mmCIF file of C-alpha atoms in Angstrom:
data_model
loop_
_atom_site.group_PDB
_atom_site.id
_atom_site.type_symbol
_atom_site.label_atom_id
_atom_site.label_comp_id
_atom_site.label_asym_id
_atom_site.label_seq_id
_atom_site.Cartn_x
_atom_site.Cartn_y
_atom_site.Cartn_z
ATOM 1 C CA MET A 1 -110.401 23.580 29.131
ATOM 2 C CA LYS A 2 -108.715 20.473 30.553
ATOM 3 C CA LEU A 3 -105.733 20.466 32.915
ATOM 4 C CA TYR A 4 -103.458 17.520 33.697
ATOM 5 C CA LEU A 5 -101.359 17.814 36.860
ATOM 6 C CA ALA A 6 -98.453 15.439 37.451
ATOM 7 C CA GLN A 7 -98.023 14.148 40.988
ATOM 8 C CA LYS A 8 -94.318 14.948 41.291
ATOM 9 C CA GLN A 9 -93.411 17.416 38.556
ATOM 10 C CA LYS A 10 -95.178 20.540 37.407
ATOM 11 C CA MET A 11 -94.670 20.964 33.698
ATOM 12 C CA ILE A 12 -94.225 24.543 32.548
ATOM 13 C CA ILE A 13 -96.623 24.652 29.625
ATOM 14 C CA ASP A 14 -98.143 28.072 30.154
ATOM 15 C CA LYS A 15 -97.025 31.550 31.205
ATOM 16 C CA LEU A 16 -99.498 31.392 34.102
ATOM 17 C CA HIS A 17 -96.993 29.102 35.821
ATOM 18 C CA PHE A 18 -94.958 32.250 36.576
ATOM 19 C CA GLU A 19 -97.884 34.403 37.663
ATOM 20 C CA ARG A 20 -96.422 34.940 41.158
ATOM 21 C CA GLN A 21 -93.115 36.321 39.878
ATOM 22 C CA LEU A 22 -94.834 38.446 37.214
ATOM 23 C CA ASN A 23 -97.210 39.910 39.811
ATOM 24 C CA ASN A 24 -94.282 40.644 42.131
ATOM 25 C CA ILE A 25 -92.528 42.510 39.320
ATOM 26 C CA ASN A 26 -95.691 44.507 38.664
ATOM 27 C CA GLN A 27 -95.936 45.434 42.365
ATOM 28 C CA ILE A 28 -92.289 46.568 42.465
ATOM 29 C CA LEU A 29 -92.875 48.791 39.426
ATOM 30 C CA CYS A 30 -96.043 50.244 40.983
ATOM 31 C CA LYS A 31 -94.265 51.151 44.228
ATOM 32 C CA LYS A 32 -91.476 52.948 42.310
ATOM 33 C CA ASP A 33 -89.003 52.413 45.143
ATOM 34 C CA PHE A 34 -86.045 53.085 42.849
ATOM 35 C CA ASN A 35 -84.495 55.768 40.677
ATOM 36 C CA VAL A 36 -85.500 55.878 37.010
ATOM 37 C CA THR A 37 -82.954 57.231 34.540
ATOM 38 C CA LEU A 38 -82.571 57.673 30.814
ATOM 39 C CA LEU A 39 -80.474 54.806 29.512
ATOM 40 C CA ARG A 40 -78.324 56.226 26.741
ATOM 41 C CA LYS A 41 -78.143 53.378 24.270
ATOM 42 C CA MET A 42 -77.795 53.718 20.522
ATOM 43 C CA PRO A 43 -81.260 54.535 19.157
ATOM 44 C CA LEU A 44 -82.968 52.508 16.474
ATOM 45 C CA ASN A 45 -81.975 53.872 13.063
ATOM 46 C CA ASN A 46 -82.816 51.039 10.688
ATOM 47 C CA PHE A 47 -86.565 50.632 10.359
ATOM 48 C CA LYS A 48 -86.492 47.540 8.158
ATOM 49 C CA LYS A 49 -88.462 44.438 9.109
ATOM 50 C CA GLU A 50 -85.338 42.250 8.915
ATOM 51 C CA GLU A 51 -83.491 44.473 11.396
ATOM 52 C CA ILE A 52 -86.432 44.507 13.806
ATOM 53 C CA LEU A 53 -86.715 40.707 13.654
ATOM 54 C CA SER A 54 -82.977 40.347 14.191
ATOM 55 C CA HIS A 55 -83.080 42.499 17.323
ATOM 56 C CA TYR A 56 -86.163 40.621 18.523
ATOM 57 C CA SER A 57 -84.260 37.363 18.198
ATOM 58 C CA LEU A 58 -81.249 38.687 20.128
ATOM 59 C CA THR A 59 -83.396 40.193 22.896
ATOM 60 C CA PHE A 60 -86.325 37.841 23.369
ATOM 61 C CA GLN A 61 -84.983 34.497 22.131
ATOM 62 C CA ASN A 62 -81.649 34.224 23.917
ATOM 63 C CA PHE A 63 -80.414 33.299 27.387
ATOM 64 C CA PRO A 64 -78.778 36.487 28.752
ATOM 65 C CA LEU A 65 -75.273 35.847 30.083
ATOM 66 C CA THR A 66 -73.664 39.269 30.692
ATOM 67 C CA ILE A 67 -72.985 40.056 34.363
ATOM 68 C CA GLU A 68 -73.132 43.602 35.738
ATOM 69 C CA ASN A 69 -72.952 45.263 39.149
ATOM 70 C CA SER A 70 -76.206 45.143 41.098
ATOM 71 C CA SER A 71 -78.293 48.301 41.088
ATOM 72 C CA ASN A 72 -81.275 49.951 42.756
ATOM 73 C CA GLU A 73 -81.792 51.937 39.596
ATOM 74 C CA ILE A 74 -83.896 51.333 36.511
ATOM 75 C CA GLY A 75 -82.885 52.721 33.135
ATOM 76 C CA ILE A 76 -85.030 52.914 30.019
ATOM 77 C CA SER A 77 -83.829 53.973 26.582
ATOM 78 C CA HIS A 78 -85.775 55.552 23.725
ATOM 79 C CA PHE A 79 -85.010 52.432 21.785
ATOM 80 C CA ALA A 80 -87.002 50.157 24.134
ATOM 81 C CA THR A 81 -90.248 52.043 23.575
ATOM 82 C CA GLU A 82 -89.618 52.641 19.863
ATOM 83 C CA PHE A 83 -88.806 49.001 19.205
ATOM 84 C CA PHE A 84 -92.218 47.646 20.096
ATOM 85 C CA GLU A 85 -93.989 50.374 18.164
ATOM 86 C CA PHE A 86 -92.059 49.416 15.040
ATOM 87 C CA TYR A 87 -92.462 45.715 15.804
ATOM 88 C CA TYR A 88 -96.230 46.178 16.071
ATOM 89 C CA GLU A 89 -96.397 47.924 12.698
ATOM 90 C CA LEU A 90 -93.924 45.743 10.779
ATOM 91 C CA VAL A 91 -94.556 42.303 12.288
ATOM 92 C CA ASP A 92 -97.873 42.178 14.141
ATOM 93 C CA MET A 93 -99.703 44.241 11.524
ATOM 94 C CA ASN A 94 -97.398 43.123 8.670
ATOM 95 C CA ARG A 95 -97.318 46.533 7.001
ATOM 96 C CA ALA A 96 -94.666 49.059 6.090
ATOM 97 C CA VAL A 97 -94.083 51.998 8.409
ATOM 98 C CA SER A 98 -95.245 55.147 6.655
ATOM 99 C CA PRO A 99 -92.952 58.202 6.697
ATOM 100 C CA GLN A 100 -95.591 59.978 8.786
ATOM 101 C CA LYS A 101 -95.688 57.189 11.374
ATOM 102 C CA GLU A 102 -91.892 57.012 11.482
ATOM 103 C CA LYS A 103 -91.685 60.753 12.082
ATOM 104 C CA GLU A 104 -94.382 60.505 14.760
ATOM 105 C CA ILE A 105 -92.448 57.794 16.632
ATOM 106 C CA LEU A 106 -89.102 59.591 16.410
ATOM 107 C CA ASN A 107 -90.583 62.912 17.521
ATOM 108 C CA LYS A 108 -91.382 61.317 20.884
ATOM 109 C CA ARG A 109 -87.656 61.288 21.630
ATOM 110 C CA GLN A 110 -87.897 64.997 22.301
ATOM 111 C CA THR A 111 -90.403 64.543 25.137
ATOM 112 C CA PHE A 112 -89.308 61.100 26.392
ATOM 113 C CA ILE A 113 -89.593 60.780 30.177
ATOM 114 C CA PRO A 114 -88.202 57.434 31.434
ATOM 115 C CA GLU A 115 -90.407 57.188 34.548
ATOM 116 C CA ASN A 116 -93.516 57.512 32.362
ATOM 117 C CA ASN A 117 -92.464 54.425 30.413
ATOM 118 C CA LEU A 118 -92.212 51.797 33.150
ATOM 119 C CA GLU A 119 -94.941 49.828 31.373
ATOM 120 C CA THR A 120 -92.323 49.041 28.720
ATOM 121 C CA ILE A 121 -90.541 46.847 31.271
ATOM 122 C CA GLU A 122 -93.675 44.762 31.769
ATOM 123 C CA ILE A 123 -93.992 44.366 27.993
ATOM 124 C CA PHE A 124 -90.361 43.251 27.625
ATOM 125 C CA ILE A 125 -90.544 40.701 30.458
ATOM 126 C CA ASP A 126 -93.899 39.346 29.286
ATOM 127 C CA GLU A 127 -92.600 38.918 25.734
ATOM 128 C CA PHE A 128 -89.387 37.317 27.018
ATOM 129 C CA ILE A 129 -91.198 34.684 29.125
ATOM 130 C CA HIS A 130 -93.761 34.068 26.366
ATOM 131 C CA SER A 131 -90.936 33.395 23.917
ATOM 132 C CA LEU A 132 -89.085 31.144 26.383
ATOM 133 C CA ILE A 133 -92.110 28.885 26.824
ATOM 134 C CA TYR A 134 -93.554 28.840 23.323
ATOM 135 C CA ASN A 135 -90.434 29.335 21.165
ATOM 136 C CA TYR A 136 -87.785 27.495 23.155
ATOM 137 C CA GLU A 137 -86.286 25.920 20.031
ATOM 138 C CA ASN A 138 -85.286 29.388 18.784
ATOM 139 C CA PHE A 139 -84.115 30.294 22.289
ATOM 140 C CA LEU A 140 -81.708 27.346 22.370
ATOM 141 C CA SER A 141 -80.542 27.812 18.774
ATOM 142 C CA ASN A 142 -79.651 31.482 19.341
ATOM 143 C CA THR A 143 -77.893 30.721 22.637
ATOM 144 C CA MET A 144 -75.690 28.128 20.907
ATOM 145 C CA LYS A 145 -74.515 30.862 18.542
ATOM 146 C CA GLN A 146 -73.085 32.953 21.387
ATOM 147 C CA HIS A 147 -69.276 32.950 21.449
ATOM 148 C CA TYR A 148 -69.383 31.406 24.920
ATOM 149 C CA PHE A 149 -70.754 28.141 23.477
ATOM 150 C CA VAL A 150 -68.965 27.921 20.129
ATOM 151 C CA GLY A 151 -68.472 24.244 19.239
ATOM 152 C CA VAL A 152 -70.735 22.980 22.046
ATOM 153 C CA ASN A 153 -73.805 21.241 20.644
ATOM 154 C CA ASN A 154 -74.925 19.433 23.782
ATOM 155 C CA GLU A 155 -78.079 21.021 25.205
ATOM 156 C CA VAL A 156 -77.594 19.522 28.668
ATOM 157 C CA LYS A 157 -74.019 20.871 28.984
ATOM 158 C CA ILE A 158 -75.124 24.329 27.837
ATOM 159 C CA LEU A 159 -78.076 24.447 30.227
ATOM 160 C CA LEU A 160 -75.958 23.221 33.164
ATOM 161 C CA ASN A 161 -73.402 25.978 32.522
ATOM 162 C CA ILE A 162 -76.120 28.628 32.314
ATOM 163 C CA LEU A 163 -77.819 27.263 35.433
ATOM 164 C CA LYS A 164 -74.566 27.434 37.415
ATOM 165 C CA ARG A 165 -74.029 31.019 36.264
ATOM 166 C CA TYR A 166 -77.576 32.080 37.168
ATOM 167 C CA LYS A 167 -77.574 30.463 40.609
ATOM 168 C CA SER A 168 -74.248 32.042 41.550
ATOM 169 C CA ILE A 169 -75.574 35.483 40.563
ATOM 170 C CA LEU A 170 -78.794 34.914 42.491
ATOM 171 C CA GLU A 171 -76.747 34.342 45.654
ATOM 172 C CA ASP A 172 -74.424 37.314 45.045
ATOM 173 C CA GLN A 173 -75.952 40.608 46.241
ATOM 174 C CA THR A 174 -73.286 42.625 44.410
ATOM 175 C CA LYS A 175 -74.002 41.250 40.920
ATOM 176 C CA GLN A 176 -76.930 40.733 38.570
ATOM 177 C CA ILE A 177 -77.563 39.529 35.020
ATOM 178 C CA ASP A 178 -78.054 42.183 32.346
ATOM 179 C CA ILE A 179 -81.374 40.868 31.011
ATOM 180 C CA PHE A 180 -82.113 43.434 28.289
ATOM 181 C CA TRP A 181 -79.719 45.564 26.258
ATOM 182 C CA SER A 182 -82.042 48.595 26.098
ATOM 183 C CA ILE A 183 -83.420 48.371 29.667
ATOM 184 C CA ARG A 184 -81.472 48.259 32.925
ATOM 185 C CA LEU A 185 -83.402 46.444 35.653
ATOM 186 C CA ASP A 186 -82.771 46.754 39.366
ATOM 187 C CA LYS A 187 -81.452 43.759 41.323
ATOM 188 C CA LYS A 188 -84.899 42.722 42.649
ATOM 189 C CA ILE A 189 -86.550 42.528 39.242
ATOM 190 C CA SER A 190 -83.495 41.017 37.554
ATOM 191 C CA ASP A 191 -83.432 38.252 40.188
ATOM 192 C CA LEU A 192 -87.152 37.544 39.746
ATOM 193 C CA VAL A 193 -86.529 37.027 36.032
ATOM 194 C CA LEU A 194 -83.578 34.775 36.942
ATOM 195 C CA GLU A 195 -85.835 32.700 39.219
ATOM 196 C CA MET A 196 -88.150 32.033 36.277
ATOM 197 C CA LEU A 197 -85.234 31.147 33.999
ATOM 198 C CA ILE A 198 -83.731 28.826 36.627
ATOM 199 C CA GLU A 199 -87.021 27.020 37.162
ATOM 200 C CA PHE A 200 -87.516 26.597 33.418
ATOM 201 C CA ILE A 201 -83.962 25.286 32.914
ATOM 202 C CA GLU A 202 -84.268 22.857 35.825
ATOM 203 C CA GLN A 203 -87.525 21.512 34.449
ATOM 204 C CA ARG A 204 -86.007 21.194 30.974
ATOM 205 C CA LEU A 205 -82.975 19.346 32.387
ATOM 206 C CA SER A 206 -85.211 16.944 34.290
ATOM 207 C CA ILE A 207 -86.920 16.052 31.005
ATOM 208 C CA LEU A 208 -83.614 15.608 29.162
ATOM 209 C CA THR A 209 -81.787 13.599 31.828
ATOM 210 C CA ILE A 210 -84.547 11.614 33.517
ATOM 211 C CA SER A 211 -83.906 7.894 34.002
ATOM 212 C CA THR A 212 -86.771 5.394 33.767
ATOM 213 C CA ASP A 213 -85.038 2.822 36.003
ATOM 214 C CA ASN A 214 -86.757 3.764 39.243
ATOM 215 C CA ILE A 215 -90.024 5.145 37.944
ATOM 216 C CA ASN A 216 -93.249 3.599 39.169
ATOM 217 C CA PHE A 217 -95.351 3.634 36.007
ATOM 218 C CA GLU A 218 -98.464 2.688 38.002
ATOM 219 C CA SER A 219 -98.575 6.220 39.363
ATOM 220 C CA LYS A 220 -101.404 7.995 37.605
ATOM 221 C CA LEU A 221 -101.899 11.596 36.629
ATOM 222 C CA ILE A 222 -104.535 13.578 38.438
ATOM 223 C CA TYR A 223 -107.176 14.663 35.950
ATOM 224 C CA ILE A 224 -109.103 17.839 36.614
ATOM 225 C CA GLN A 225 -111.990 18.991 34.496
ATOM 226 C CA ASN A 226 -112.090 22.757 34.205
ATOM 227 C CA GLU A 227 -115.373 23.925 32.755
ATOM 228 C CA SER A 228 -114.223 27.472 32.035
ATOM 229 C CA SER A 229 -113.318 28.366 28.461
ATOM 230 C CA SER A 230 -112.458 31.526 26.612
ATOM 231 C CA ILE A 231 -114.786 33.334 24.223
ATOM 232 C CA GLU A 232 -113.630 33.526 20.622
ATOM 233 C CA TRP A 233 -113.334 37.143 19.493
ATOM 234 C CA ASN A 234 -114.281 37.603 15.841
ATOM 235 C CA GLY A 235 -113.243 41.243 15.461
ATOM 236 C CA SER A 236 -109.853 42.944 15.458
ATOM 237 C CA GLN A 237 -107.781 43.741 18.524
ATOM 238 C CA GLN A 238 -108.426 47.435 17.912
ATOM 239 C CA GLU A 239 -112.173 46.839 18.043
ATOM 240 C CA LEU A 240 -111.908 44.887 21.286
ATOM 241 C CA CYS A 241 -109.794 47.682 22.756
ATOM 242 C CA GLU A 242 -112.352 50.274 21.598
ATOM 243 C CA LEU A 243 -115.137 48.261 23.262
ATOM 244 C CA ILE A 244 -113.279 48.176 26.588
ATOM 245 C CA LEU A 245 -112.501 51.901 26.426
ATOM 246 C CA GLU A 246 -116.123 52.760 25.632
ATOM 247 C CA LEU A 247 -117.394 50.605 28.498
ATOM 248 C CA GLU A 248 -114.955 52.388 30.800
ATOM 249 C CA LYS A 249 -115.855 55.834 29.453
ATOM 250 C CA LYS A 250 -119.607 55.185 29.795
ATOM 251 C CA GLU A 251 -119.004 53.741 33.302
ATOM 252 C CA TRP A 252 -120.295 50.219 32.593
ATOM 253 C CA ILE A 253 -116.995 48.981 34.026
ATOM 254 C CA ALA A 254 -114.811 50.528 36.720
ATOM 255 C CA GLU A 255 -112.003 52.870 35.723
ATOM 256 C CA ILE A 256 -108.767 51.029 34.930
ATOM 257 C CA ARG A 257 -106.408 52.268 37.620
ATOM 258 C CA THR A 258 -102.830 53.350 36.990
ATOM 259 C CA GLY A 259 -100.568 50.339 37.444
ATOM 260 C CA ASP A 260 -103.364 47.838 36.806
ATOM 261 C CA ARG A 261 -103.489 48.150 33.019
ATOM 262 C CA ARG A 262 -101.262 45.131 32.421
ATOM 263 C CA LYS A 263 -103.341 42.978 34.813
ATOM 264 C CA PHE A 264 -106.534 44.210 33.200
ATOM 265 C CA ALA A 265 -105.254 43.376 29.706
ATOM 266 C CA ASN A 266 -104.273 39.894 30.895
ATOM 267 C CA SER A 267 -107.775 39.385 32.313
ATOM 268 C CA ILE A 268 -109.362 40.391 29.001
ATOM 269 C CA THR A 269 -107.131 38.058 26.979
ATOM 270 C CA LYS A 270 -108.072 35.204 29.331
ATOM 271 C CA ILE A 271 -111.756 35.859 28.687
ATOM 272 C CA PHE A 272 -111.436 36.452 24.946
ATOM 273 C CA ASN A 273 -109.526 34.127 22.618
ATOM 274 C CA LEU A 274 -107.611 36.369 20.204
ATOM 275 C CA ASP A 275 -106.190 33.603 18.007
ATOM 276 C CA LYS A 276 -108.012 34.951 14.950
ATOM 277 C CA THR A 277 -106.179 38.266 15.313
ATOM 278 C CA LYS A 278 -102.687 36.699 15.173
ATOM 279 C CA LYS A 279 -100.526 37.433 12.142
ATOM 280 C CA SER A 280 -98.248 34.472 12.866
ATOM 281 C CA LYS A 281 -98.450 31.318 14.994
ATOM 282 C CA GLY A 282 -95.786 32.398 17.478
ATOM 283 C CA SER A 283 -96.993 35.979 17.984
ATOM 284 C CA ASN A 284 -97.980 37.127 21.465
ATOM 285 C CA SER A 285 -101.550 38.418 21.143
ATOM 286 C CA ASN A 286 -101.574 39.335 24.854
ATOM 287 C CA ASN A 287 -98.753 41.816 24.344
ATOM 288 C CA SER A 288 -100.092 43.323 21.134
ATOM 289 C CA PHE A 289 -103.480 43.874 22.825
ATOM 290 C CA TYR A 290 -101.754 45.440 25.817
ATOM 291 C CA GLN A 291 -99.851 47.728 23.440
ATOM 292 C CA LEU A 292 -103.218 49.049 22.265
ATOM 293 C CA LEU A 293 -104.802 49.299 25.713
ATOM 294 C CA LYS A 294 -101.884 51.165 27.290
ATOM 295 C CA GLY A 295 -102.104 53.845 24.600
ATOM 296 C CA GLU A 296 -99.633 56.718 24.639
ATOM 297 C CA HIS A 297 -98.909 59.566 27.042
ATOM 298 C CA ILE A 298 -99.149 63.042 25.540
ATOM 299 C CA ASP A 299 -98.997 65.972 27.985
ATOM 300 C CA ASN A 300 -99.709 63.533 30.846
ATOM 301 C CA THR A 301 -102.896 62.395 29.090
ATOM 302 C CA ARG A 302 -103.399 58.838 27.859
ATOM 303 C CA THR A 303 -104.389 58.794 24.188
ATOM 304 C CA TYR A 304 -105.243 56.053 21.683
ATOM 305 C CA PRO A 305 -103.816 56.916 18.242
ATOM 306 C CA PHE A 306 -105.448 54.000 16.406
ATOM 307 C CA MET A 307 -108.906 55.472 17.077
ATOM 308 C CA GLU A 308 -107.885 58.831 15.582
ATOM 309 C CA LYS A 309 -106.847 57.416 12.224
ATOM 310 C CA GLU A 310 -109.036 58.279 9.240
ATOM 311 C CA ASN A 311 -109.313 54.647 8.169
ATOM 312 C CA TYR A 312 -110.493 53.440 11.572
ATOM 313 C CA GLU A 313 -114.266 53.201 11.843
ATOM 314 C CA LYS A 314 -115.536 53.183 15.418
ATOM 315 C CA LYS A 315 -117.954 50.355 16.179
ATOM 316 C CA PHE A 316 -119.023 50.983 19.773
ATOM 317 C CA SER A 317 -119.450 54.746 20.121
ATOM 318 C CA GLY A 318 -123.211 54.220 20.326
ATOM 319 C CA ILE A 319 -123.022 52.575 23.753
ATOM 320 C CA LEU A 320 -125.219 54.554 26.136
ATOM 321 C CA ASP A 321 -123.874 56.324 29.192
ATOM 322 C CA LEU A 322 -124.819 54.359 32.338
ATOM 323 C CA LYS A 323 -125.224 57.444 34.546
ATOM 324 C CA LYS A 324 -127.464 59.077 31.985
ATOM 325 C CA ILE A 325 -129.706 55.995 31.908
ATOM 326 C CA GLN A 326 -129.889 55.825 35.702
ATOM 327 C CA THR A 327 -130.924 59.481 36.039
ATOM 328 C CA GLU A 328 -133.692 59.354 33.451
#
């Protein structure tokens, strides 16, 4: 892997650029220093691929502009958790949702506990930042369609207006931006997302408006050779997840602690290249793997439905138990 670092400007070419803010968000969620409530938004009723893709576009490929009063409360709707389950089936796996699976997803509404679904916030923010960096063209196109910018086709003017709006909200302790329709963030997390958006917009504006008049072109880039590289995974994401779970179960790796599952999934997707598992070029393999690794909570127990399906053949159940080997 080769990295090129500019002397004056850090180009945002990877989600790792925002690792500090993403880690801070994770720490806030782990501390749970806020109230968690059920956000009563209209539930998902149309389970068609087109509808799911449309909502994805509105949520994850759009600059949020709505202002709301600041809050120390987090709200999560049924819809937020259901959306990614349907997205995984319809888009990531590119298959129709069976009536049985649809019923299974909707039945969870009866036992939905918002505070047990904080991981959904991490998934939403991760997908949002991933889309901003890797699918910015769609981001800009969708933002131009908002009524606020009707008739304005100048990217610089649009970004300057958004930047002004974001910076004013960042300085106002009584207001925040409503980032996601189906999730209400508290002021701290909302502002951390704003910081990332502001930095991205400022970097984009510097590219669009830069003048070459006073640039010293003799200034060279610093070249750093990074010998580390990821390992190409030839199996499916389910099989990689099964391997990790078996290694954990048989105690070859330490138990994945509550609150660290997102970090752990990120570490695995840095080690293993999951490009072969992608269904489309722009898909976020990190998030789809995390969806598998986080499993589901049933009666306060984490379960992994994909391993219980009749058509799933386990590949790593034969791994020996470490403790058993050590005591022999």
